[in-house]
Short mmCIF file of C-alpha atoms in Angstrom, two decimals:
data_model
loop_
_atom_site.label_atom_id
_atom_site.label_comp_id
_atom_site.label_asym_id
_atom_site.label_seq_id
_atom_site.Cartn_x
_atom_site.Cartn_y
_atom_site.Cartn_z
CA UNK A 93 96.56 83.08 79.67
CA UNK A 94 100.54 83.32 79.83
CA UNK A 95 101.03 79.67 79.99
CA UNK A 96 98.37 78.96 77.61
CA UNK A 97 99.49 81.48 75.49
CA UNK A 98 102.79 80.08 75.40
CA UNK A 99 101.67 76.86 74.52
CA UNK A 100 100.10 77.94 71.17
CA UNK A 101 102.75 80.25 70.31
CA UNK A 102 104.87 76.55 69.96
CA UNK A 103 102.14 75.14 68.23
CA UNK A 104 101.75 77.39 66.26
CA UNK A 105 104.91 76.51 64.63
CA UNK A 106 103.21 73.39 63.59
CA UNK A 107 100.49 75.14 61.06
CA UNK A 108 103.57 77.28 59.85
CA UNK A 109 105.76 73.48 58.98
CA UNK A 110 102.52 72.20 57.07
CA UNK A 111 102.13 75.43 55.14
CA UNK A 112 105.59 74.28 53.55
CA UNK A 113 104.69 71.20 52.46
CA UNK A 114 102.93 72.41 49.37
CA UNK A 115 103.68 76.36 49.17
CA UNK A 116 107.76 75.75 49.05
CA UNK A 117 107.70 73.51 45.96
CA UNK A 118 105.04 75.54 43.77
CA UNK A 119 107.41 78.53 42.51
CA UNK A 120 110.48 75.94 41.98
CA UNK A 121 108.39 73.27 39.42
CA UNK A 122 110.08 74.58 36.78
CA UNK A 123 113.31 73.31 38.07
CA UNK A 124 111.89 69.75 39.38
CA UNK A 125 110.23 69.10 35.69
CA UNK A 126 113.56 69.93 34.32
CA UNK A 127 115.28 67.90 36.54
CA UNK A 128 113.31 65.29 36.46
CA UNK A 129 111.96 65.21 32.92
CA UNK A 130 108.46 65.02 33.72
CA UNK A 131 105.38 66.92 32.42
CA UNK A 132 103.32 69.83 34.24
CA UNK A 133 100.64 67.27 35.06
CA UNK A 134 103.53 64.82 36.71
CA UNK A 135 104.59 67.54 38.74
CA UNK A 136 101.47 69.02 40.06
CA UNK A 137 101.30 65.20 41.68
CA UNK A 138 103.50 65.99 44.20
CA UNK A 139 101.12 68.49 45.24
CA UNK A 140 98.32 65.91 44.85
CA UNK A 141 99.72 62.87 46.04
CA UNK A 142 100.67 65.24 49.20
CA UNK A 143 96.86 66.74 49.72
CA UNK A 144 95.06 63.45 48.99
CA UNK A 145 97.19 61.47 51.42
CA UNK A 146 96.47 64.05 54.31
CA UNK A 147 92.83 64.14 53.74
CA UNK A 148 91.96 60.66 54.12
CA UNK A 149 93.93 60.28 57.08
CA UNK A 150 92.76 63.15 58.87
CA UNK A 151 89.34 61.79 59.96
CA UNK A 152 91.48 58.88 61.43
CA UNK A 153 93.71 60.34 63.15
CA UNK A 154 91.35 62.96 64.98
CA UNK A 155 89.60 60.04 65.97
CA UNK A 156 92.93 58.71 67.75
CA UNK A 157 93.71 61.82 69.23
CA UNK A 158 90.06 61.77 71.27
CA UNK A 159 91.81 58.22 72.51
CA UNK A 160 94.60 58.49 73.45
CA UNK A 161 95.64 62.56 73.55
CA UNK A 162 96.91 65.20 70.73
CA UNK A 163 100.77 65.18 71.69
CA UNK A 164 101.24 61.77 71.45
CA UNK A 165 100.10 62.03 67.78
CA UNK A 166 101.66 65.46 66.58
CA UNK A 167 104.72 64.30 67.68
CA UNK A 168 105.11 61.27 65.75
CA UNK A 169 103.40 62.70 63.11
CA UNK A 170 106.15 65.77 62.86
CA UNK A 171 108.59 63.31 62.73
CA UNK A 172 106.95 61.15 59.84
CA UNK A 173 106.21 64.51 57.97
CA UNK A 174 110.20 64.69 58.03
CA UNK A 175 111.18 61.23 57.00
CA UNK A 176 108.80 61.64 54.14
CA UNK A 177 110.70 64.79 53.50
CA UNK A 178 113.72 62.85 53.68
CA UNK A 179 112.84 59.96 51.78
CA UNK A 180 111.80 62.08 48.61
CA UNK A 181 115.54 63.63 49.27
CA UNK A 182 117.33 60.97 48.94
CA UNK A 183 115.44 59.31 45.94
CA UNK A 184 116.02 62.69 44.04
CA UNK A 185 120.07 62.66 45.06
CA UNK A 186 120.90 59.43 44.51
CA UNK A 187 118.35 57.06 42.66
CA UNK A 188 117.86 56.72 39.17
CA UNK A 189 114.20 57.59 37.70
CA UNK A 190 113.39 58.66 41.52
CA UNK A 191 109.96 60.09 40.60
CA UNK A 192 107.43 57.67 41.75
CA UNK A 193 109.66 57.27 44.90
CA UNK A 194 109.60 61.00 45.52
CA UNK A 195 105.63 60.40 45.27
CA UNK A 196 106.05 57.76 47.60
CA UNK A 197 107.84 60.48 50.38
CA UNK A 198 104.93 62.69 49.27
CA UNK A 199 102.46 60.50 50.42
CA UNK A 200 104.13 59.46 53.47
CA UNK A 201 104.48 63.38 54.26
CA UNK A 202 100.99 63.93 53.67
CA UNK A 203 100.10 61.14 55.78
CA UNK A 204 102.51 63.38 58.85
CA UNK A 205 100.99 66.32 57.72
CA UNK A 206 97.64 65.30 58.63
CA UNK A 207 98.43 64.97 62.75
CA UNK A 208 99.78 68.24 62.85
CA UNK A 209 97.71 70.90 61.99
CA UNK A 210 94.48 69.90 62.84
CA UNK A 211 95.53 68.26 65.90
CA UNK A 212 97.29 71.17 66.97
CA UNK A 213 93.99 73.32 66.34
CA UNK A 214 92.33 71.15 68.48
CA UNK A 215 94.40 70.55 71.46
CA UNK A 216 94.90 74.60 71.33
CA UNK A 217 90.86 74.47 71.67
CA UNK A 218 91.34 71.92 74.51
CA UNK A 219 93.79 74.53 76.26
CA UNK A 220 91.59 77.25 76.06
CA UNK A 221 88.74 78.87 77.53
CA UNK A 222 85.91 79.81 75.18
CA UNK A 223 86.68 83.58 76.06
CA UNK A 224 90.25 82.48 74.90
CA UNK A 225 90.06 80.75 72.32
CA UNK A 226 89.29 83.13 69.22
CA UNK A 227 92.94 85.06 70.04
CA UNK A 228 93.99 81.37 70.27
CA UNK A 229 92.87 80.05 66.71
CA UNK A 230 94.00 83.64 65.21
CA UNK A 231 97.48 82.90 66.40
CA UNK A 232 97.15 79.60 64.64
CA UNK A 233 95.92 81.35 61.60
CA UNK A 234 98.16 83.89 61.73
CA UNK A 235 100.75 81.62 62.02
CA UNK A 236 99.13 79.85 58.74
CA UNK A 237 99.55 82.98 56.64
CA UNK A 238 102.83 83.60 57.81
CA UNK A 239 104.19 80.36 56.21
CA UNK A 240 102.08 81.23 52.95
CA UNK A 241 104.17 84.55 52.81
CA UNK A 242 107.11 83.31 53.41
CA UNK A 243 107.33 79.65 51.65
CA UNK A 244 108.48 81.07 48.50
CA UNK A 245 111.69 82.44 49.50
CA UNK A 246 112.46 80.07 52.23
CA UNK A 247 112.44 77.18 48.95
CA UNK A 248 114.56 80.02 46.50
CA UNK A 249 116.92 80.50 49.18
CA UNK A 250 117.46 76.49 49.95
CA UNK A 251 117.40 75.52 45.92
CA UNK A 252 119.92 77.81 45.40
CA UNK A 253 121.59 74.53 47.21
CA UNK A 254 120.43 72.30 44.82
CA UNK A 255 116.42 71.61 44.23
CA UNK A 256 116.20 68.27 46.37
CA UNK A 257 117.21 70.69 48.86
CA UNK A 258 114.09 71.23 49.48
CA UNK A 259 112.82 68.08 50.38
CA UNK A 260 115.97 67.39 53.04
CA UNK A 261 114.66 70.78 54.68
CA UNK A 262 111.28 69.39 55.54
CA UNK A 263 113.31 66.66 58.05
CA UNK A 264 115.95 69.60 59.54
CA UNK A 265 113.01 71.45 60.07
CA UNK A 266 110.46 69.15 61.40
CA UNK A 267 112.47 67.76 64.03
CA UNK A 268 112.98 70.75 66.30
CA UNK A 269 109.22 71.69 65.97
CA UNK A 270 108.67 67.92 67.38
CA UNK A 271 110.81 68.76 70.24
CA UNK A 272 109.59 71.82 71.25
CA UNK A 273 105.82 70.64 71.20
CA UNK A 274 106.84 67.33 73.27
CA UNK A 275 108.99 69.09 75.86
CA UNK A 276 107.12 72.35 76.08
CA UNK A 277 103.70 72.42 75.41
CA UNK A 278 101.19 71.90 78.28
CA UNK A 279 98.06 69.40 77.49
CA UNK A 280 95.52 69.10 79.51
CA UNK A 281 95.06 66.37 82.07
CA UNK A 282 93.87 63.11 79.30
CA UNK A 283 92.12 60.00 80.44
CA UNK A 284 92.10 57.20 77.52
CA UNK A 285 88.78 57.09 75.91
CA UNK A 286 87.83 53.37 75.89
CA UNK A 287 85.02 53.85 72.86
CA UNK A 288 84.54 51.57 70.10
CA UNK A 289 84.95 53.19 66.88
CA UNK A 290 81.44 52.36 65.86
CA UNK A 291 79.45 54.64 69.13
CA UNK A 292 82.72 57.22 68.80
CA UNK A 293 81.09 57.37 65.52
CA UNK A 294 77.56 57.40 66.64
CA UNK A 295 78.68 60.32 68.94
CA UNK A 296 79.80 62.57 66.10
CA UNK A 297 76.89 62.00 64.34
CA UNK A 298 75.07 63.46 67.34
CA UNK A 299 76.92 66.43 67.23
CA UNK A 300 75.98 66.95 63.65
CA UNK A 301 71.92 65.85 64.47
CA UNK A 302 72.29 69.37 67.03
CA UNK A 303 74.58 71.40 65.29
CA UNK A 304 74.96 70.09 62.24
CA UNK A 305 73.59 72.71 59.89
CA UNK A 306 75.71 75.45 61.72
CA UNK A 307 78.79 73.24 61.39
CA UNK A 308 78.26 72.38 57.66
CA UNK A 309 78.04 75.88 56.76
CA UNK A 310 81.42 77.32 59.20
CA UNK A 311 82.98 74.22 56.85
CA UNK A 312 81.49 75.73 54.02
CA UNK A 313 82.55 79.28 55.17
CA UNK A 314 86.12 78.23 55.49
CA UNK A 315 86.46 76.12 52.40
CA UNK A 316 85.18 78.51 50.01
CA UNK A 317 87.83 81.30 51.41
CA UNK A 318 90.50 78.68 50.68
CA UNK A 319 88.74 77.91 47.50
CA UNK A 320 88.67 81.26 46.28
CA UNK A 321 92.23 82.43 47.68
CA UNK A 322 94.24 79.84 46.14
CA UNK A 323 92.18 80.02 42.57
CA UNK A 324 93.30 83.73 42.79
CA UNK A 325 96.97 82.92 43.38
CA UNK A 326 97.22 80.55 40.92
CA UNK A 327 95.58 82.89 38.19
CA UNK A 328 97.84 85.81 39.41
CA UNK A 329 100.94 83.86 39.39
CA UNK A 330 99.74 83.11 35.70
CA UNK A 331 99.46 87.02 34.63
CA UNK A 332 102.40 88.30 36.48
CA UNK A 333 104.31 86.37 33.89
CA UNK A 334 102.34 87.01 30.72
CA UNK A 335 101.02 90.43 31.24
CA UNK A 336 103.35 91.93 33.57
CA UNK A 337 106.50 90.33 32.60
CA UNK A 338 107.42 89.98 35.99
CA UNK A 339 109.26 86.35 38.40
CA UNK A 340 111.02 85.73 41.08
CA UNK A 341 111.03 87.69 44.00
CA UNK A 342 109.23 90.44 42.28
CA UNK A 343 106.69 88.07 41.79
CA UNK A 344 106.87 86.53 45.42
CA UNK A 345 106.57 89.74 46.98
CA UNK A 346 103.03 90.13 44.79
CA UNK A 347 101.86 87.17 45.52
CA UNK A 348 102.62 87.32 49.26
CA UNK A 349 100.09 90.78 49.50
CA UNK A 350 97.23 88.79 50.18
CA UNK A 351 98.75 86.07 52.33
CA UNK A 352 100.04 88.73 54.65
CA UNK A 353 97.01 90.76 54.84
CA UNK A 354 95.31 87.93 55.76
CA UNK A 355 97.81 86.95 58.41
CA UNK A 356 97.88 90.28 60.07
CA UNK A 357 94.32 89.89 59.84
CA UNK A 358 93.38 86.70 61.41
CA UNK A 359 95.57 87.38 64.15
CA UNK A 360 93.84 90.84 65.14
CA UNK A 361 90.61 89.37 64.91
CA UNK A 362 90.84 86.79 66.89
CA UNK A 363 91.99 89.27 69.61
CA UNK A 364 89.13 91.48 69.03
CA UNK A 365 86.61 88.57 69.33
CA UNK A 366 88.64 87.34 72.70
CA UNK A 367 87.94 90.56 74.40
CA UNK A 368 84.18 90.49 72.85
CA UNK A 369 83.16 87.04 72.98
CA UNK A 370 81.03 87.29 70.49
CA UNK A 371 80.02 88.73 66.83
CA UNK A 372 81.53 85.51 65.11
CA UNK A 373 78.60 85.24 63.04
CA UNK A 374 79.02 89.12 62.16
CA UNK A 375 83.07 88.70 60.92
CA UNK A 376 82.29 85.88 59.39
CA UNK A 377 79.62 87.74 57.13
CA UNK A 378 81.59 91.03 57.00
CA UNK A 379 84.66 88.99 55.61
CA UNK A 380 82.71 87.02 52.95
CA UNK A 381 81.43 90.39 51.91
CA UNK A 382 84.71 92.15 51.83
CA UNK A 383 86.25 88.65 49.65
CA UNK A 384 82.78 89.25 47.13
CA UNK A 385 83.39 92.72 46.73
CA UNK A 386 87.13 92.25 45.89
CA UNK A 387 86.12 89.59 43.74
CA UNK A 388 84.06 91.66 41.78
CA UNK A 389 86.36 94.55 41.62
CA UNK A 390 89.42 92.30 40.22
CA UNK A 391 88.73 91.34 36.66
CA UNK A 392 88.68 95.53 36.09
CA UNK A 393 92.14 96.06 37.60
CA UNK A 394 94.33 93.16 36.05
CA UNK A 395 96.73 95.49 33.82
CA UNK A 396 97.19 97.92 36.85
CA UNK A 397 100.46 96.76 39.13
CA UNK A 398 99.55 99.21 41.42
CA UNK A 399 95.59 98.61 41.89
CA UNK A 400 95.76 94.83 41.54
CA UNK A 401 97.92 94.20 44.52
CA UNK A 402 95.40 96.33 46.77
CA UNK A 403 92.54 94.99 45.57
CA UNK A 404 94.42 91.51 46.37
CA UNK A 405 94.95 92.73 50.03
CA UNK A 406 91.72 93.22 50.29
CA UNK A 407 90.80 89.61 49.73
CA UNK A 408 93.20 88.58 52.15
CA UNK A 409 91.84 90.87 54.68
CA UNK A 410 88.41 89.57 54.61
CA UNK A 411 90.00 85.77 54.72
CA UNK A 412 91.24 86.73 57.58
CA UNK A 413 88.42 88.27 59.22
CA UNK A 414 86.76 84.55 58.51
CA UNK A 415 89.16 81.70 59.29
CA UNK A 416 89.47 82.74 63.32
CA UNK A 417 86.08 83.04 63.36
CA UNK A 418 84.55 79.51 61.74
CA UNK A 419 88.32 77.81 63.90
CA UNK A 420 86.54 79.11 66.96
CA UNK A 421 82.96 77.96 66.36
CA UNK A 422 84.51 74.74 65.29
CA UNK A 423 86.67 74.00 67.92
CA UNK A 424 84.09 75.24 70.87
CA UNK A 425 81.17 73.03 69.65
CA UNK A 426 82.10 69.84 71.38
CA UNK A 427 84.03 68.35 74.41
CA UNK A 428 87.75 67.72 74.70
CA UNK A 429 86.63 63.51 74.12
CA UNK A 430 85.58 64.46 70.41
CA UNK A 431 87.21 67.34 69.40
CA UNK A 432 89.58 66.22 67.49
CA UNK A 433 87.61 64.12 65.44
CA UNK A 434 85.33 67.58 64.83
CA UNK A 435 88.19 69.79 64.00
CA UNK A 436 89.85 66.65 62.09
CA UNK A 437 87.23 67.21 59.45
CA UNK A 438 87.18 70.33 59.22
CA UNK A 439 90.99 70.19 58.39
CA UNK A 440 89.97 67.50 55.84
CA UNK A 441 87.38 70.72 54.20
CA UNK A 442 90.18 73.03 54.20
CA UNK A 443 92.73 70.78 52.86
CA UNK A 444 89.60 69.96 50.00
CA UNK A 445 89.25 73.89 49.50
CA UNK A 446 92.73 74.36 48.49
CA UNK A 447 93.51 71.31 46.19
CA UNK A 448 90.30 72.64 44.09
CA UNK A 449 91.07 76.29 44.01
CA UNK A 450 93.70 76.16 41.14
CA UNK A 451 92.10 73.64 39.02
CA UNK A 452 88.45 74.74 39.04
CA UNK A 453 89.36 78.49 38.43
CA UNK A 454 91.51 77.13 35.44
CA UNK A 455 88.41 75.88 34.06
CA UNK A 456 86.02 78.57 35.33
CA UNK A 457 88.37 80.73 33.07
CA UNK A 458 87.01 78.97 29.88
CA UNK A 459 83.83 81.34 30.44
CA UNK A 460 85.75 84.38 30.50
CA UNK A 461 88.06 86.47 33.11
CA UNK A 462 84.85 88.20 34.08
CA UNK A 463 82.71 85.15 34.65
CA UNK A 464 85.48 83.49 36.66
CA UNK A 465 85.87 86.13 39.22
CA UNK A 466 82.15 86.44 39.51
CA UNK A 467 82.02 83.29 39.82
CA UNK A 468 83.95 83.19 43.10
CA UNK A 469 82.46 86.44 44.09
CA UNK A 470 79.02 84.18 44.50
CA UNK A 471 80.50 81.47 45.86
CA UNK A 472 81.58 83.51 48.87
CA UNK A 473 78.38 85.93 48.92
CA UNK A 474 75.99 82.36 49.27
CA UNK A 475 78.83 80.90 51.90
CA UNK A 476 78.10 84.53 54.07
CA UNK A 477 74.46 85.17 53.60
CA UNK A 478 73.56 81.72 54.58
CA UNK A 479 76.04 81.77 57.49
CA UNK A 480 74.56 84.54 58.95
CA UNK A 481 71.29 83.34 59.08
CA UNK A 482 71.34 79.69 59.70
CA UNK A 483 74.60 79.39 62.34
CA UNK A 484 73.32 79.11 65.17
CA UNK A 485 76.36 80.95 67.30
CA UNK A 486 74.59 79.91 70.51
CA UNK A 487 74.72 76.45 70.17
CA UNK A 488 78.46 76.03 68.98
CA UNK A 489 80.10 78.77 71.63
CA UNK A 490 80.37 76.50 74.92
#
């Protein structure tokens, strides 16, 4: 698939832009509250206000894409995702009080953010043959985990600048990507879909009355990997401070094990399945397993710096044995006319499963470090086991 091939390597620059949105800001909070005099709570709202934004309007948005095409959507949406970016900039450089108007560029980022992504998974599905597709979405995914790894010291290097740096980067950056998709990205030959919302409705729900169950749980699948990966970061960023003494790009580089295991992962899986064409059912089970057994073996390791990084790897290498897999059932399990609505809502899952990582492991931690990471452990044990024998692989792989 050279062309093809091609084609996704550019978008996947778009999953790598999105990735930024959220991951850049987290390690330099300490300098926005102190800029901005504002409490922890105020500033986790730009991560919020971000999230929330592109969640809601991701169902919406999918559902225009089936319409009227995916490029005519990323694009514009690239190039909101920067004046949001922008906005928030110049609030923080030259406004008095600018918080709430930074919130406001949040929102209006998140609302970008959620045409990108998503969209791009699904006109990479539309591009692709199902034989194709898995090394496809692991390019994506790959892609994904790459701008995990590497957010943190892309934002230390540009608020070395100054800290509203950060926020004028999203526009410099976002506009190239917009380019580059528009000019050389190939979509598929699109008619206008002329359906009211109500039937183009109606017709998703009859993709969820035949594979609904199977869907449901690869959205379950993929959320609790997000869930789980994210509560873990948070919690390690946490101890690297108070029992290992350690920040900046010490800390980073730790926190970055997983991402890239998972990266390297995802993208050699979904070559793996390409040439097989099937056992998507089997990674996705393996993985789940691998992320329940590292869960388990974590709360015994937590005052090694040598063990605890590994045993982290390992969670990010069965993460990435599970994204390409449920992005490839997803994105094969319905025509180019509602795929994006499909794959839309999925995004919407994934977006859920990271916004509720941090939080609910914060308060999962009340019971105990044990009962927390067991905690997860299950989570991802029920999200395999009942993948495995209720997806119906058949049904989704066109």
């Amino acid at each position: 698939m050279p062309g093809k091939k091609f084609s996704v390597i550019i978008l996947s620059l778009v999953p790598f832009l999105m990735v930024l949105g959220n991951s850049m800001l987290i390690p330099e909070f300490p300098a926005i509250k102190e800029a901005l005099q504002i409490s922890q709570f105020q500033v986790g709202l730009l991560i919020t206000f971000f999230s929330a934004a592109a969640a809601l309007a991701i169902p919406f948005l999918g559902y225009l894409s089936d319409r009227v095409g995916r490029k005519v959507i990323i694009v514009p949406a690239l190039v909101l995702y920067g004046l949001g970016g922008a906005f928030s900039g110049v609030a923080a450089a030259f406004w008095q009080n600018p918080y709430h108007y930074i919130l406001a560029g949040r929102v209006i980022q998140g609302l970008g953010a959620a045409g990108t992504a998503p969209l791009a998974m699904a006109l990479a599905g539309d591009l692709l043959e199902t034989k194709e597709r898995s090394e496809g979405m692991g390019i994506l995914e790959a892609a994904n985990g790459t701008g995990k790894v590497l957010s943190p010291i892309i934002g230390a290097a540009v608020a070395l600048i100054v800290w509203y740096a950060l926020f004028f980067s999203y526009a410099i950056l976002s506009v190239p990507v917009a380019l580059l998709v528009w000019f050389l990205v190939r979509e598929p030959q699109w008619e206008a879909q002329k359906i009211p919302f109500q039937q183009y409705l109606r017709g998703i729900a009859a993709i969820f009355d035949n594979k609904g169950v199977s869907l449901l749980l690869n959205f379950f699948g993929g959320l609790a990997v997000l869930f789980i990966l994210f509560g873990v970061l948070s919690f390690t960023s946490d101890i690297l401070v108070s029992a290992f003494k350690l920040g900046g790009v010490f800390k980073g580089l730790i926190l970055s094990v997983p991402l890239l295991a998972m990266s390297v992962t995802a993208y050699l899986t979904g070559l793996y399945l390409r040439k097989k064409g099937r056992y998507f059912k089997l990674f996705f089970l393996l993985g789940l397993i691998i992320v329940a057994a590292a869960m388990g073996v974590l709360p015994l390791c937590c005052r090694s710096l040598i063990v605890y990084p590994v045993v982290l790897a390992l969670l990010g290498l069965g993460s990435g044995m599970v994204l390409p897999s449920v992005n490839t059932m997803v994105t094969s399990s319905t025509e180019s006319s509602q795929r994006g609505g499909v794959t839309s809502l999925y995004g919407s899952i994934r977006f859920l499963g990271v916004a509720l990582g941090p939080p609910a492991f914060s308060l999962l931690f009340n019971g105990g470090l044990f009962f927390m990471f067991l905690a997860g452990g299950a989570v991802a044990l029920v999200a395999g086991i009942a993948g495995f024998l209720f997806i119906n692989e058949d049904i989704l792989l066109k």
